[in-house]
XYZ file of C-alpha atoms in Angstrom:
771
model
C 1.361 37.257 7.201
C -0.735 39.829 9.086
C -2.988 40.250 6.036
C -3.606 36.498 5.915
C -4.583 36.462 9.596
C -7.054 39.312 9.027
C -8.634 37.485 6.100
C -8.921 34.318 8.156
C -10.473 36.228 11.046
C -12.972 37.841 8.652
C -13.926 34.380 7.391
C -14.526 33.178 10.962
C -16.739 36.194 11.688
C -18.757 35.609 8.519
C -19.191 31.932 9.361
C -20.297 32.837 12.883
C -22.847 35.316 11.551
C -24.215 32.765 9.134
C -24.444 30.024 11.757
C -26.311 32.284 14.180
C -28.793 32.934 11.393
C -29.708 29.252 11.359
C -31.105 29.608 14.866
C -33.199 32.666 14.025
C -36.558 32.974 15.752
C -39.553 35.023 14.651
C -39.245 37.939 14.007
C -35.873 37.989 12.246
C -33.675 40.755 10.884
C -31.258 40.600 7.924
C -27.611 39.773 8.526
C -25.281 42.723 8.867
C -23.444 42.061 5.616
C -26.580 41.970 3.435
C -26.832 44.783 0.864
C -30.212 45.627 -0.647
C -31.519 47.689 -3.554
C -35.184 47.055 -3.021
C -36.631 50.564 -3.167
C -39.815 50.972 -5.184
C -39.469 53.208 -8.204
C -41.531 56.349 -7.448
C -44.478 56.791 -9.766
C -47.859 58.442 -10.202
C -51.158 57.565 -11.848
C -52.199 59.317 -15.056
C -55.467 58.200 -16.647
C -55.020 54.479 -17.319
C -51.245 54.429 -16.751
C -48.750 54.314 -13.888
C -45.903 56.652 -14.864
C -42.326 56.516 -13.521
C -41.230 59.719 -11.771
C -37.659 58.890 -12.798
C -38.116 58.368 -16.532
C -41.571 59.733 -17.339
C -42.366 56.449 -19.097
C -45.294 54.128 -18.330
C -44.531 51.292 -15.919
C -48.021 49.864 -16.414
C -50.957 50.471 -18.760
C -54.418 49.324 -17.745
C -57.943 49.083 -19.150
C -56.938 48.691 -22.768
C -59.235 47.089 -25.310
C -57.129 46.941 -28.466
C -58.104 44.271 -30.967
C -55.126 42.062 -31.814
C -54.139 42.412 -35.448
C -53.110 38.762 -35.737
C -54.224 35.403 -34.369
C -50.593 34.677 -33.529
C -50.094 36.127 -30.009
C -46.496 37.283 -30.471
C -47.260 38.921 -33.815
C -50.325 40.626 -32.328
C -48.337 42.037 -29.407
C -45.444 43.245 -31.568
C -47.900 44.962 -33.917
C -49.392 46.643 -30.858
C -46.026 47.749 -29.429
C -44.358 49.097 -32.584
C -46.483 52.227 -33.100
C -46.247 52.929 -29.357
C -42.486 52.468 -29.067
C -41.767 56.156 -28.408
C -44.515 56.451 -25.800
C -43.251 53.324 -23.995
C -39.602 54.398 -24.147
C -38.607 51.516 -26.452
C -35.375 52.517 -28.194
C -35.423 49.961 -31.013
C -38.437 50.750 -33.258
C -38.244 47.219 -34.683
C -38.315 45.689 -31.159
C -35.314 43.524 -32.001
C -34.056 43.945 -28.419
C -37.177 42.263 -26.987
C -37.006 38.464 -26.863
C -40.126 36.438 -26.121
C -39.362 34.385 -23.036
C -42.638 32.644 -22.180
C -46.192 32.386 -23.478
C -48.895 31.166 -21.102
C -52.532 30.674 -22.101
C -55.031 30.338 -19.275
C -58.589 31.282 -18.343
C -58.013 35.050 -18.571
C -56.226 34.890 -21.909
C -52.653 34.651 -23.142
C -49.772 36.371 -21.347
C -46.503 37.006 -23.163
C -43.264 37.859 -21.326
C -40.499 39.658 -23.165
C -36.952 40.098 -21.846
C -34.894 43.058 -23.036
C -31.387 42.408 -24.349
C -28.710 45.032 -24.905
C -25.928 44.016 -27.302
C -26.776 40.398 -26.544
C -26.745 40.816 -22.746
C -30.014 40.541 -20.760
C -31.100 43.634 -18.850
C -31.787 43.081 -15.146
C -35.510 43.204 -14.169
C -36.531 44.309 -17.656
C -39.458 41.994 -18.285
C -42.436 43.381 -20.206
C -45.711 41.467 -19.857
C -48.681 41.879 -22.202
C -52.102 40.250 -21.805
C -54.296 39.155 -24.717
C -57.856 38.436 -23.567
C -59.656 35.268 -24.714
C -61.264 37.284 -27.537
C -57.798 38.448 -28.689
C -57.896 41.983 -27.269
C -54.817 43.547 -25.669
C -55.971 44.624 -22.210
C -53.055 45.086 -19.768
C -49.281 45.458 -19.777
C -46.391 45.864 -17.359
C -43.484 47.730 -18.953
C -40.068 46.755 -17.588
C -38.030 48.244 -20.452
C -34.855 50.176 -19.492
C -33.339 52.931 -21.638
C -29.640 52.095 -22.097
C -27.303 54.553 -23.826
C -26.185 53.087 -27.197
C -22.527 53.745 -26.347
C -22.602 51.654 -23.161
C -19.817 49.017 -23.212
C -20.646 45.411 -22.288
C -17.039 44.197 -22.010
C -16.329 42.684 -18.571
C -12.919 42.661 -16.912
C -14.039 40.390 -14.057
C -14.625 36.799 -15.148
C -17.708 34.785 -14.432
C -15.866 32.415 -12.115
C -14.215 35.286 -10.251
C -17.576 36.930 -9.642
C -19.162 33.729 -8.396
C -16.262 32.956 -6.054
C -16.247 36.535 -4.772
C -19.849 36.167 -3.606
C -19.373 32.646 -2.271
C -16.495 33.884 -0.116
C -18.364 37.022 0.916
C -21.306 35.092 2.388
C -19.113 32.225 3.637
C -20.782 29.619 1.417
C -20.023 25.990 2.262
C -21.792 22.653 2.423
C -24.506 21.538 0.011
C -25.233 23.850 -2.952
C -28.553 23.288 -4.701
C -28.347 26.092 -7.277
C -25.194 27.746 -8.608
C -25.862 30.296 -11.362
C -23.893 33.290 -12.599
C -24.941 35.465 -15.539
C -23.765 38.720 -17.095
C -26.462 41.437 -17.049
C -26.878 45.134 -17.696
C -28.145 46.886 -14.567
C -29.972 50.184 -15.060
C -31.774 52.146 -12.389
C -32.390 55.898 -12.010
C -29.709 57.081 -14.469
C -27.166 54.556 -13.189
C -26.036 51.923 -15.682
C -23.592 49.166 -14.745
C -22.371 45.959 -16.285
C -22.749 43.331 -13.582
C -22.535 39.667 -12.811
C -25.834 38.390 -11.426
C -25.018 35.571 -8.979
C -27.655 33.197 -7.588
C -26.660 30.637 -4.947
C -29.022 28.376 -2.999
C -27.267 26.577 -0.204
C -27.535 25.311 3.336
C -24.503 27.006 4.936
C -25.516 29.801 5.236
C -29.056 28.709 4.529
C -30.930 30.810 1.998
C -31.518 31.819 -1.603
C -28.722 34.311 -2.197
C -28.882 36.894 -4.963
C -25.957 39.215 -5.613
C -24.895 41.826 -8.161
C -21.178 42.394 -8.697
C -19.839 45.202 -10.866
C -18.153 43.380 -13.767
C -15.360 45.970 -13.963
C -14.780 47.301 -10.428
C -15.675 44.096 -8.504
C -17.928 46.120 -6.178
C -20.699 44.044 -4.584
C -23.696 46.363 -4.735
C -26.393 43.818 -3.893
C -26.245 40.689 -1.749
C -29.520 39.497 -0.242
C -31.192 36.325 0.917
C -34.323 36.550 -1.236
C -36.022 33.403 0.019
C -39.646 34.099 0.974
C -40.059 33.578 4.696
C -43.524 33.448 6.167
C -42.506 35.542 9.148
C -40.437 38.712 9.303
C -37.549 37.381 7.264
C -38.575 38.158 3.674
C -36.693 40.538 1.424
C -37.309 41.683 -2.124
C -37.016 39.031 -4.767
C -36.315 38.751 -8.460
C -35.486 35.186 -9.528
C -33.289 34.818 -12.564
C -35.818 32.690 -14.336
C -36.303 29.210 -15.587
C -34.166 28.702 -18.660
C -34.449 29.566 -22.311
C -32.126 32.171 -23.783
C -31.249 33.518 -20.342
C -29.441 30.381 -19.182
C -25.782 31.198 -18.403
C -22.824 29.101 -19.419
C -21.678 28.658 -15.818
C -24.647 26.998 -14.156
C -24.970 23.999 -11.845
C -28.644 23.027 -11.645
C -30.377 20.902 -9.038
C -30.957 17.384 -10.314
C -34.448 16.969 -11.713
C -36.519 14.363 -9.971
C -37.944 11.786 -12.349
C -41.731 11.656 -12.505
C -43.263 9.327 -9.897
C -43.269 5.664 -10.977
C -46.466 4.412 -12.588
C -47.429 2.463 -9.451
C -49.407 4.908 -7.331
C -52.044 4.214 -4.707
C -54.274 6.223 -2.436
C -53.199 6.031 1.172
C -54.449 7.510 4.411
C -52.788 9.833 6.854
C -53.403 11.555 10.172
C -53.489 15.347 9.998
C -54.890 18.541 11.441
C -57.159 20.320 8.965
C -56.512 23.201 8.931
C -55.299 23.337 12.561
C -56.708 22.199 15.930
C -57.975 25.655 16.917
C -59.745 26.414 13.636
C -61.443 23.005 13.489
C -62.602 23.145 17.133
C -63.301 26.870 17.492
C -61.119 27.051 20.592
C -58.544 29.598 21.731
C -54.880 28.879 22.400
C -55.186 27.877 26.072
C -55.553 24.902 28.377
C -55.133 21.643 26.495
C -54.995 23.601 23.189
C -51.356 24.628 23.579
C -48.201 23.318 21.978
C -46.880 21.657 25.127
C -43.441 21.051 23.565
C -45.005 19.083 20.717
C -46.786 16.680 23.060
C -49.996 14.978 22.059
C -53.023 14.788 24.311
C -56.599 13.575 24.022
C -57.949 17.078 23.339
C -55.574 17.725 20.443
C -55.907 14.153 19.186
C -59.647 14.757 18.823
C -58.778 17.350 16.152
C -56.666 14.872 14.164
C -58.496 13.581 11.102
C -57.863 10.645 8.820
C -57.503 12.024 5.312
C -56.884 10.430 1.925
C -53.332 10.805 0.622
C -53.911 10.817 -3.121
C -51.555 9.099 -5.562
C -48.672 8.315 -3.254
C -45.899 6.174 -4.722
C -45.681 2.434 -4.166
C -42.339 0.938 -5.177
C -41.108 -2.533 -4.183
C -43.549 -2.661 -1.266
C -42.533 0.762 0.059
C -45.016 3.642 0.217
C -43.582 7.155 -0.023
C -45.025 10.664 0.082
C -44.263 11.304 -3.566
C -47.094 12.114 -5.950
C -47.959 14.238 -8.978
C -48.575 17.393 -6.908
C -46.231 17.049 -3.907
C -43.033 15.168 -3.172
C -41.001 14.936 0.005
C -37.231 15.494 0.015
C -34.795 15.814 2.918
C -32.653 18.698 1.621
C -32.123 20.812 4.746
C -30.916 20.001 8.243
C -31.967 18.365 10.460
C -31.972 15.122 8.502
C -35.038 13.146 9.571
C -35.602 10.947 6.549
C -38.590 10.475 4.234
C -40.974 8.606 6.572
C -41.650 5.789 4.107
C -44.066 3.069 5.209
C -44.684 -0.567 4.408
C -48.414 0.151 4.653
C -50.392 2.814 2.824
C -51.565 4.106 6.216
C -49.347 6.963 7.463
C -50.584 7.099 11.040
C -48.571 9.407 13.292
C -49.506 11.592 16.232
C -48.262 15.173 16.477
C -45.357 14.239 18.759
C -43.828 12.292 15.848
C -41.930 14.012 13.008
C -43.857 12.022 10.420
C -47.014 13.935 11.360
C -45.656 17.135 9.783
C -44.598 15.219 6.668
C -48.097 13.777 6.200
C -49.809 17.089 6.837
C -47.569 18.913 4.351
C -48.158 16.320 1.643
C -51.924 16.378 2.219
C -52.276 20.175 2.144
C -50.000 20.696 -0.880
C -51.630 17.894 -2.867
C -55.132 19.105 -2.025
C -54.407 22.727 -2.918
C -52.630 21.984 -6.194
C -55.339 19.520 -7.235
C -57.908 22.234 -6.543
C -56.028 24.706 -8.741
C -55.214 22.387 -11.623
C -58.343 20.238 -11.659
C -61.200 22.146 -10.015
C -60.323 25.686 -11.100
C -58.881 24.501 -14.423
C -55.701 26.588 -14.083
C -52.476 24.832 -15.051
C -49.931 25.968 -12.456
C -46.986 23.847 -11.334
C -43.261 24.341 -10.594
C -41.213 25.377 -13.602
C -37.892 24.555 -11.930
C -38.332 20.756 -12.078
C -40.736 18.005 -13.096
C -43.434 16.690 -10.798
C -45.074 17.960 -7.647
C -43.797 20.626 -5.277
C -40.713 19.515 -3.356
C -40.952 20.005 0.384
C -38.857 19.323 3.477
C -41.141 19.128 6.542
C -38.187 19.521 8.920
C -35.694 22.083 7.624
C -34.048 25.424 8.370
C -31.816 23.617 10.907
C -34.766 23.644 13.255
C -35.194 27.447 13.244
C -38.695 28.732 13.993
C -39.486 29.912 10.456
C -40.262 28.528 7.004
C -39.337 29.582 3.487
C -39.880 29.230 -0.232
C -36.664 29.096 -2.264
C -37.368 30.557 -5.687
C -34.066 29.435 -7.164
C -34.962 25.780 -6.647
C -38.746 26.011 -6.305
C -38.707 24.153 -2.989
C -40.230 24.860 0.417
C -39.019 23.886 3.892
C -40.518 24.191 7.350
C -38.887 24.831 10.703
C -39.736 24.005 14.272
C -39.811 25.786 17.606
C -43.032 26.761 19.289
C -45.759 25.096 17.245
C -43.996 23.182 14.491
C -44.614 25.196 11.336
C -45.907 22.269 9.268
C -48.638 21.591 11.837
C -50.516 24.696 10.697
C -52.056 24.578 7.211
C -51.755 28.369 7.034
C -47.947 28.124 7.113
C -47.899 25.378 4.473
C -50.259 27.233 2.158
C -48.560 30.600 2.714
C -45.312 29.126 1.402
C -47.199 27.446 -1.441
C -48.637 30.909 -2.173
C -45.120 32.199 -2.820
C -44.592 29.290 -5.186
C -47.839 30.004 -7.040
C -46.809 33.659 -7.414
C -43.375 32.616 -8.658
C -44.708 30.059 -11.144
C -47.454 32.367 -12.421
C -44.796 34.958 -13.286
C -42.270 32.427 -14.660
C -39.796 33.341 -11.927
C -40.534 37.052 -11.588
C -42.285 37.208 -8.226
C -42.576 40.727 -6.765
C -42.104 41.741 -3.157
C -42.804 45.429 -3.841
C -45.157 46.616 -1.042
C -44.960 43.055 0.343
C -47.070 41.845 -2.575
C -45.935 38.227 -2.359
C -46.252 38.118 1.436
C -49.831 39.365 1.188
C -50.481 36.855 -1.586
C -49.217 34.016 0.599
C -51.415 35.200 3.467
C -54.406 35.338 1.136
C -53.863 31.808 -0.194
C -53.613 30.467 3.354
C -56.706 32.344 4.512
C -58.705 31.407 1.415
C -58.513 27.730 2.322
C -58.803 28.118 6.084
C -61.925 30.255 5.840
C -63.527 27.597 3.640
C -63.116 24.854 6.289
C -62.662 26.553 9.688
C -65.562 26.931 12.113
C -64.986 30.613 12.936
C -67.825 33.089 12.370
C -67.355 36.688 11.146
C -67.959 38.103 14.635
C -65.011 36.180 16.121
C -61.530 37.766 15.939
C -60.018 34.444 14.833
C -62.126 34.604 11.656
C -59.439 36.971 10.360
C -56.359 35.281 11.860
C -53.578 34.016 9.611
C -51.438 31.305 11.305
C -54.170 30.656 13.864
C -52.249 27.828 15.575
C -48.621 28.692 14.886
C -49.129 32.378 15.788
C -51.442 34.535 17.908
C -49.875 32.951 20.967
C -46.818 33.485 23.224
C -44.470 32.361 20.420
C -45.366 35.198 18.020
C -48.250 37.456 17.058
C -49.265 36.021 13.682
C -51.015 38.237 11.122
C -54.563 39.182 10.217
C -56.856 39.903 7.273
C -58.830 42.690 8.910
C -55.825 44.999 8.910
C -56.888 48.639 9.227
C -54.340 50.801 7.329
C -55.088 51.654 3.693
C -52.894 51.766 0.591
C -50.597 53.617 0.030
C -50.557 55.797 3.150
C -50.572 52.772 5.444
C -47.366 51.289 4.003
C -44.585 51.131 6.602
C -41.818 49.596 4.464
C -41.950 46.152 6.138
C -43.115 43.546 3.644
C -44.932 41.219 6.047
C -46.805 44.117 7.629
C -47.590 45.840 4.325
C -48.740 42.612 2.725
C -51.682 42.580 5.142
C -53.262 45.474 3.215
C -53.370 43.328 0.074
C -54.546 40.162 1.845
C -57.223 42.053 3.784
C -58.682 43.579 0.634
C -58.732 40.247 -1.183
C -60.610 38.635 1.705
C -63.266 41.378 1.567
C -63.785 40.477 -2.089
C -63.760 36.774 -1.148
C -66.634 37.288 1.288
C -68.587 39.188 -1.395
C -68.181 37.041 -4.530
C -67.025 33.704 -3.081
C -63.881 31.630 -2.897
C -63.832 30.179 -6.408
C -64.114 33.441 -8.335
C -61.708 35.264 -6.011
C -59.128 32.476 -6.270
C -59.400 32.425 -10.055
C -58.997 36.193 -10.426
C -56.121 36.170 -7.925
C -54.147 33.480 -9.767
C -54.993 34.705 -13.265
C -54.250 38.300 -12.254
C -50.800 37.346 -10.980
C -50.018 35.983 -14.436
C -50.261 39.565 -15.756
C -47.555 40.899 -13.402
C -43.757 41.159 -13.267
C -40.956 41.606 -10.710
C -41.672 45.324 -10.160
C -45.458 45.072 -9.809
C -46.833 46.882 -6.774
C -50.148 46.357 -4.996
C -51.803 49.020 -7.147
C -50.894 47.156 -10.351
C -51.942 43.834 -8.846
C -55.397 45.156 -7.913
C -56.089 46.273 -11.472
C -54.632 43.024 -12.846
C -57.004 41.077 -10.562
C -59.996 43.014 -11.919
C -58.767 42.670 -15.509
C -58.596 38.914 -15.064
C -62.200 38.993 -13.855
C -63.215 41.042 -16.891
C -61.450 38.622 -19.227
C -63.148 35.633 -17.578
C -66.603 37.168 -18.011
C -67.444 38.128 -14.423
C -70.754 39.946 -14.179
C -71.044 43.711 -14.017
C -72.265 43.374 -10.436
C -69.230 41.312 -9.430
C -66.810 43.671 -11.167
C -68.480 46.640 -9.509
C -68.041 44.987 -6.108
C -64.381 44.262 -6.883
C -63.861 47.884 -7.928
C -65.576 49.267 -4.848
C -63.640 47.085 -2.415
C -60.293 47.920 -3.999
C -61.184 51.617 -3.992
C -62.150 51.351 -0.332
C -58.726 49.829 0.404
C -57.012 52.870 -1.114
C -56.155 51.623 -4.598
C -56.849 53.958 -7.532
C -59.101 51.992 -9.887
C -59.669 53.368 -13.399
C -63.331 53.314 -14.456
C -64.512 49.948 -15.649
C -64.054 49.823 -19.428
C -67.179 49.852 -21.553
C -65.985 46.461 -22.769
C -67.347 45.056 -19.514
C -70.749 45.036 -21.187
C -69.628 42.157 -23.399
C -70.035 39.702 -20.530
C -73.718 40.690 -20.268
C -74.499 41.134 -23.965
C -77.450 38.883 -24.834
C -79.474 38.390 -28.020
C -82.642 36.268 -28.028
C -85.493 35.770 -30.475
C -88.833 36.871 -29.019
C -91.032 35.686 -31.872
C -91.139 35.297 -35.648
C -90.639 39.026 -36.166
C -88.492 40.333 -33.282
C -85.055 39.799 -31.750
C -84.285 41.371 -28.345
C -80.794 42.616 -27.517
C -79.768 43.589 -23.960
C -76.529 44.782 -22.410
C -75.311 46.898 -19.516
C -72.337 48.920 -18.312
C -71.000 49.433 -14.794
C -69.514 52.820 -15.700
C -68.798 54.807 -18.850
C -66.171 57.251 -20.030
C -66.860 59.553 -22.989
C -69.373 57.052 -24.360
C -71.369 58.434 -27.301
C -73.359 55.261 -27.771
C -73.766 51.864 -29.406
C -74.353 50.996 -33.025
C -76.204 47.682 -33.326
C -75.001 45.636 -36.301
C -76.436 42.463 -37.885
C -75.211 39.996 -40.484
C -77.208 37.101 -41.960
C -75.433 33.796 -42.474
C -75.819 34.249 -46.248
C -74.174 37.692 -46.172
C -70.522 38.692 -46.073
C -70.692 41.933 -44.077
C -72.394 43.407 -41.030
C -74.902 46.235 -41.556
C -76.171 48.801 -39.073
C -79.717 48.229 -37.841
C -79.892 50.963 -35.190
C -78.092 53.210 -32.694
C -78.585 53.533 -28.929
C -77.325 56.731 -27.269
C -74.826 56.308 -24.420
C -74.564 58.220 -21.134
C -71.273 60.026 -21.764
C -69.249 59.707 -18.554
C -70.846 58.152 -15.495
C -69.930 55.940 -12.552
C -73.448 54.500 -12.420
C -74.666 51.193 -13.765
C -76.647 51.537 -17.007
C -78.836 48.963 -18.749
C -79.552 49.095 -22.480
C -82.038 47.348 -24.759
C -82.740 47.259 -28.481
C -85.391 45.411 -30.491
C -84.614 44.402 -34.059
C -87.291 43.531 -36.604
C -85.889 40.279 -37.978
C -88.271 37.850 -39.725
C -85.400 36.015 -41.469
C -85.444 32.220 -41.399
C -81.674 31.926 -41.555
C -79.120 32.367 -38.779
C -78.360 35.988 -37.816
C -75.236 37.406 -36.148
C -75.276 40.513 -33.931
C -72.533 42.707 -32.539
C -72.255 46.145 -30.906
C -69.955 48.915 -32.053
C -69.335 51.157 -29.049
C -68.422 54.693 -30.136
C -66.607 57.312 -28.001
C -67.262 61.056 -28.277
C -63.917 61.440 -30.079
C -65.017 58.959 -32.759
C -62.898 56.008 -31.633
C -64.750 52.729 -31.429
C -64.517 49.065 -30.505
C -66.588 45.971 -31.182
C -68.257 43.527 -28.836
C -68.173 39.800 -29.337
C -70.516 38.315 -31.957
C -73.706 36.574 -30.852
C -75.772 34.202 -33.009
C -79.579 34.079 -33.059
C -81.512 31.307 -34.767
C -83.901 32.094 -37.597
C -87.448 30.845 -37.436
C -86.528 27.659 -39.291
C -83.370 26.927 -37.323
C -84.455 25.890 -33.849
C -84.338 22.121 -34.328
C -80.556 21.712 -34.442
C -78.372 21.586 -31.331
C -74.842 20.377 -30.633
C -72.173 20.414 -27.964
C -68.367 20.513 -28.190
C -66.166 18.051 -26.335
C -63.674 18.684 -24.927
C -63.874 22.471 -24.549
C -61.249 23.984 -24.352
C -59.720 21.902 -27.111
C -56.110 21.096 -27.934
C -55.613 19.626 -31.426
C -59.011 18.066 -32.205
C -62.655 19.153 -31.960
C -65.601 16.794 -31.748
C -69.192 18.028 -32.011
C -71.972 15.942 -30.451
C -75.183 16.558 -32.382
C -78.754 16.271 -31.123
C -82.099 16.711 -32.903
C -80.969 15.395 -36.302
C -81.786 12.092 -37.997
C -78.550 10.056 -38.346
C -79.463 9.474 -41.986
C -79.495 13.222 -42.689
C -77.248 14.893 -45.213
C -73.607 15.700 -44.357
C -73.044 18.802 -42.279
C -71.599 22.018 -43.617
C -69.246 23.571 -41.087
C -67.632 26.964 -40.753
C -64.962 28.053 -38.230
C -64.913 31.795 -37.581
C -63.319 34.394 -35.362
C -65.601 36.095 -32.832
C -65.920 38.968 -35.291
C -67.526 36.591 -37.799
C -64.425 36.454 -40.035
C -64.399 33.088 -41.820
C -61.270 30.968 -41.216
C -62.215 27.613 -42.758
C -65.244 25.749 -44.062
C -66.261 22.464 -45.651
C -68.467 19.387 -45.264
C -68.214 16.473 -42.828
C -70.182 13.262 -42.541
C -72.210 12.772 -39.366
C -73.465 9.916 -37.246
C -74.307 11.896 -34.134
C -70.618 12.716 -33.490
C -68.636 14.889 -35.886
C -64.886 15.479 -35.874
C -64.256 18.905 -37.366
C -60.973 19.211 -39.286
C -58.495 22.058 -39.299
C -58.474 23.047 -35.630
C -54.901 21.922 -34.898
C -53.569 24.844 -36.961
C -55.550 27.469 -35.053
C -53.675 29.829 -32.766
C -54.756 29.830 -29.092
C -57.953 31.842 -28.721
C -61.753 31.820 -28.806
C -63.639 30.833 -31.984
C -67.102 30.048 -33.324
C -68.165 26.743 -34.905
C -71.246 26.819 -37.151
C -72.931 23.593 -38.287
C -75.720 23.400 -40.894
C -77.794 20.525 -42.236
C -81.187 20.225 -43.989
C -81.890 23.927 -43.683
C -81.072 24.029 -39.962
C -78.099 25.891 -38.480
C -76.573 26.142 -35.005
C -73.474 27.789 -33.596
C -71.259 27.255 -30.520
C -68.228 29.010 -29.067
C -65.027 27.031 -28.325
C -61.605 27.771 -26.859
C -58.336 26.599 -28.430
C -55.553 26.172 -25.844
């Protein structure tokens, strides 16, 4: 009887602790019963690798330029990994314990994510990520492989249901449950190996995204954390279980998927701050520019703008804030509804709850349209179909906001300035989502990486529309309206401490180092290129990536996307100035500036440059005529050995040939190793009359060439599809009437290729990308 009373009392105490959490104000500390394991694995840099101090194995390898030995991405990566298995610590030489989880092709190439399995059981945080550049070169990898003793037993005495219920009781779970997932894993860290149940619960009482690890034989709870990403001091480390595939457990209750928005969509209008009343007016938080308990006034109303609400849903005469990029849902207390309207005009003032709903929809839709349509990067939630789900009034009214990785949703609190009245808060939480989606559910909070990423994404937009100038302190403010006032201090992107000495072990504070450095690059090379390299770089990372890895991944993405030597040098210098150790730019950087042009009937000029060199003996210039099968050497240009200085090179080839010529560079190191540049085509003296374009480019399963400068009655075209090296993949003839559909492209693996067209003695060539 006494034991039962103690258990009941413990349950009351847990419930009390959880309920007090719902009222948390900024800053916030973890609950007393939370158990964390989030200590970064110690490591050191060695040449182009980050090496674990625990295992001696590489955690990351940078600056590679290894030509893929297959056009199939998975085959190419496995052929790369097999001869390096011992060096990487891979125990199975055939790589049978690595299962391909996701393949994503984007602007910076193709990223493959492999999960390690041991005797059929997934290994916790074991994801290995390998990048293949658009020209099919392996450039970057994160190595999450864990060495498990072959004799380790994966038989569990605790059942799946027992483990789940143990955690639910431990945190006092009740009320609505949006994600309920339990999975057996092998946990290995610093010579400790355990069989564990990995429990993931997203609920509203207590509110949070709960991750726990329970020993499958002793029932010990050795991790239990709320890993939701809070925009203020509430974030903890995070490693989502992932989005399906072979890792889906048997015991799993998923959130219901929302159906895609109905076909009937219209553009509406809505009243919103943009990005916030201080940043649009250039005023400080004072006088009439204060929260005033959410009251509206003429001064604040002057900073309310009418904005287009793209593609909102119209159904049976009711307009709702549901579209292809954002969709409202009331999933957390307080329940305030969906703010549907009979009219397409969503006109609220800031004293009304609908104002936050409109502003959230507008900012999410605008940002995701910018990413997917303007930048050309496909990035959306993997947890459900449709736009990002948001609750503009959640967290039981607490003064904080969060991204829930288990469900892929975001919610915003109140108190002080309502969180969803500041675009920085909305876009910071979206930033966590972008990080999560880019890594297929393996967002990293090591060194506060995801917090800094959220701050960057918020600041990237605000700086593009705010009226602040660089000499004003507010130019660097994050959360200009919600923070930097009596409610809380906000954050900044002119943070002084450097990496790694400036780390203090608090993720929101440490994340400012990362965000500050990115904004320095932003001011140097512009928003578009910084945003692209940021998003594409995140796709190269995993759940244990630190800021050091992320900096090199950012630069690698820029290299893969063809950023200029000057831009890459600026990126390198800024990251170095922030404290990150940046390996020398690879000689492969020259490929983005490799140019070949015909000067006259006798001469072809070739130019290229390097930002830095390491053990570079020089460059062999090679040429192949369109009638020939192989490249031949036509000259050699001596390199500069090892240097951190920019070097420009030139070579002039005597080439009176009338047919098309192909050029490439073979860069040779002092040790004899070498690598090839991309292949460039130069017209012969009789080949300048033919021109064509490719539409669309990138292509999916069909390629259409639009031809100019040729009589429609001309002979059929000969076509050839080649790799960038000039290797022939397919050829044939096609009829032409100004537009030519080239066959055989649907079977091509994702990558970059060359299309050559010839007719009546004239030849032209274009590059195209297969998605």
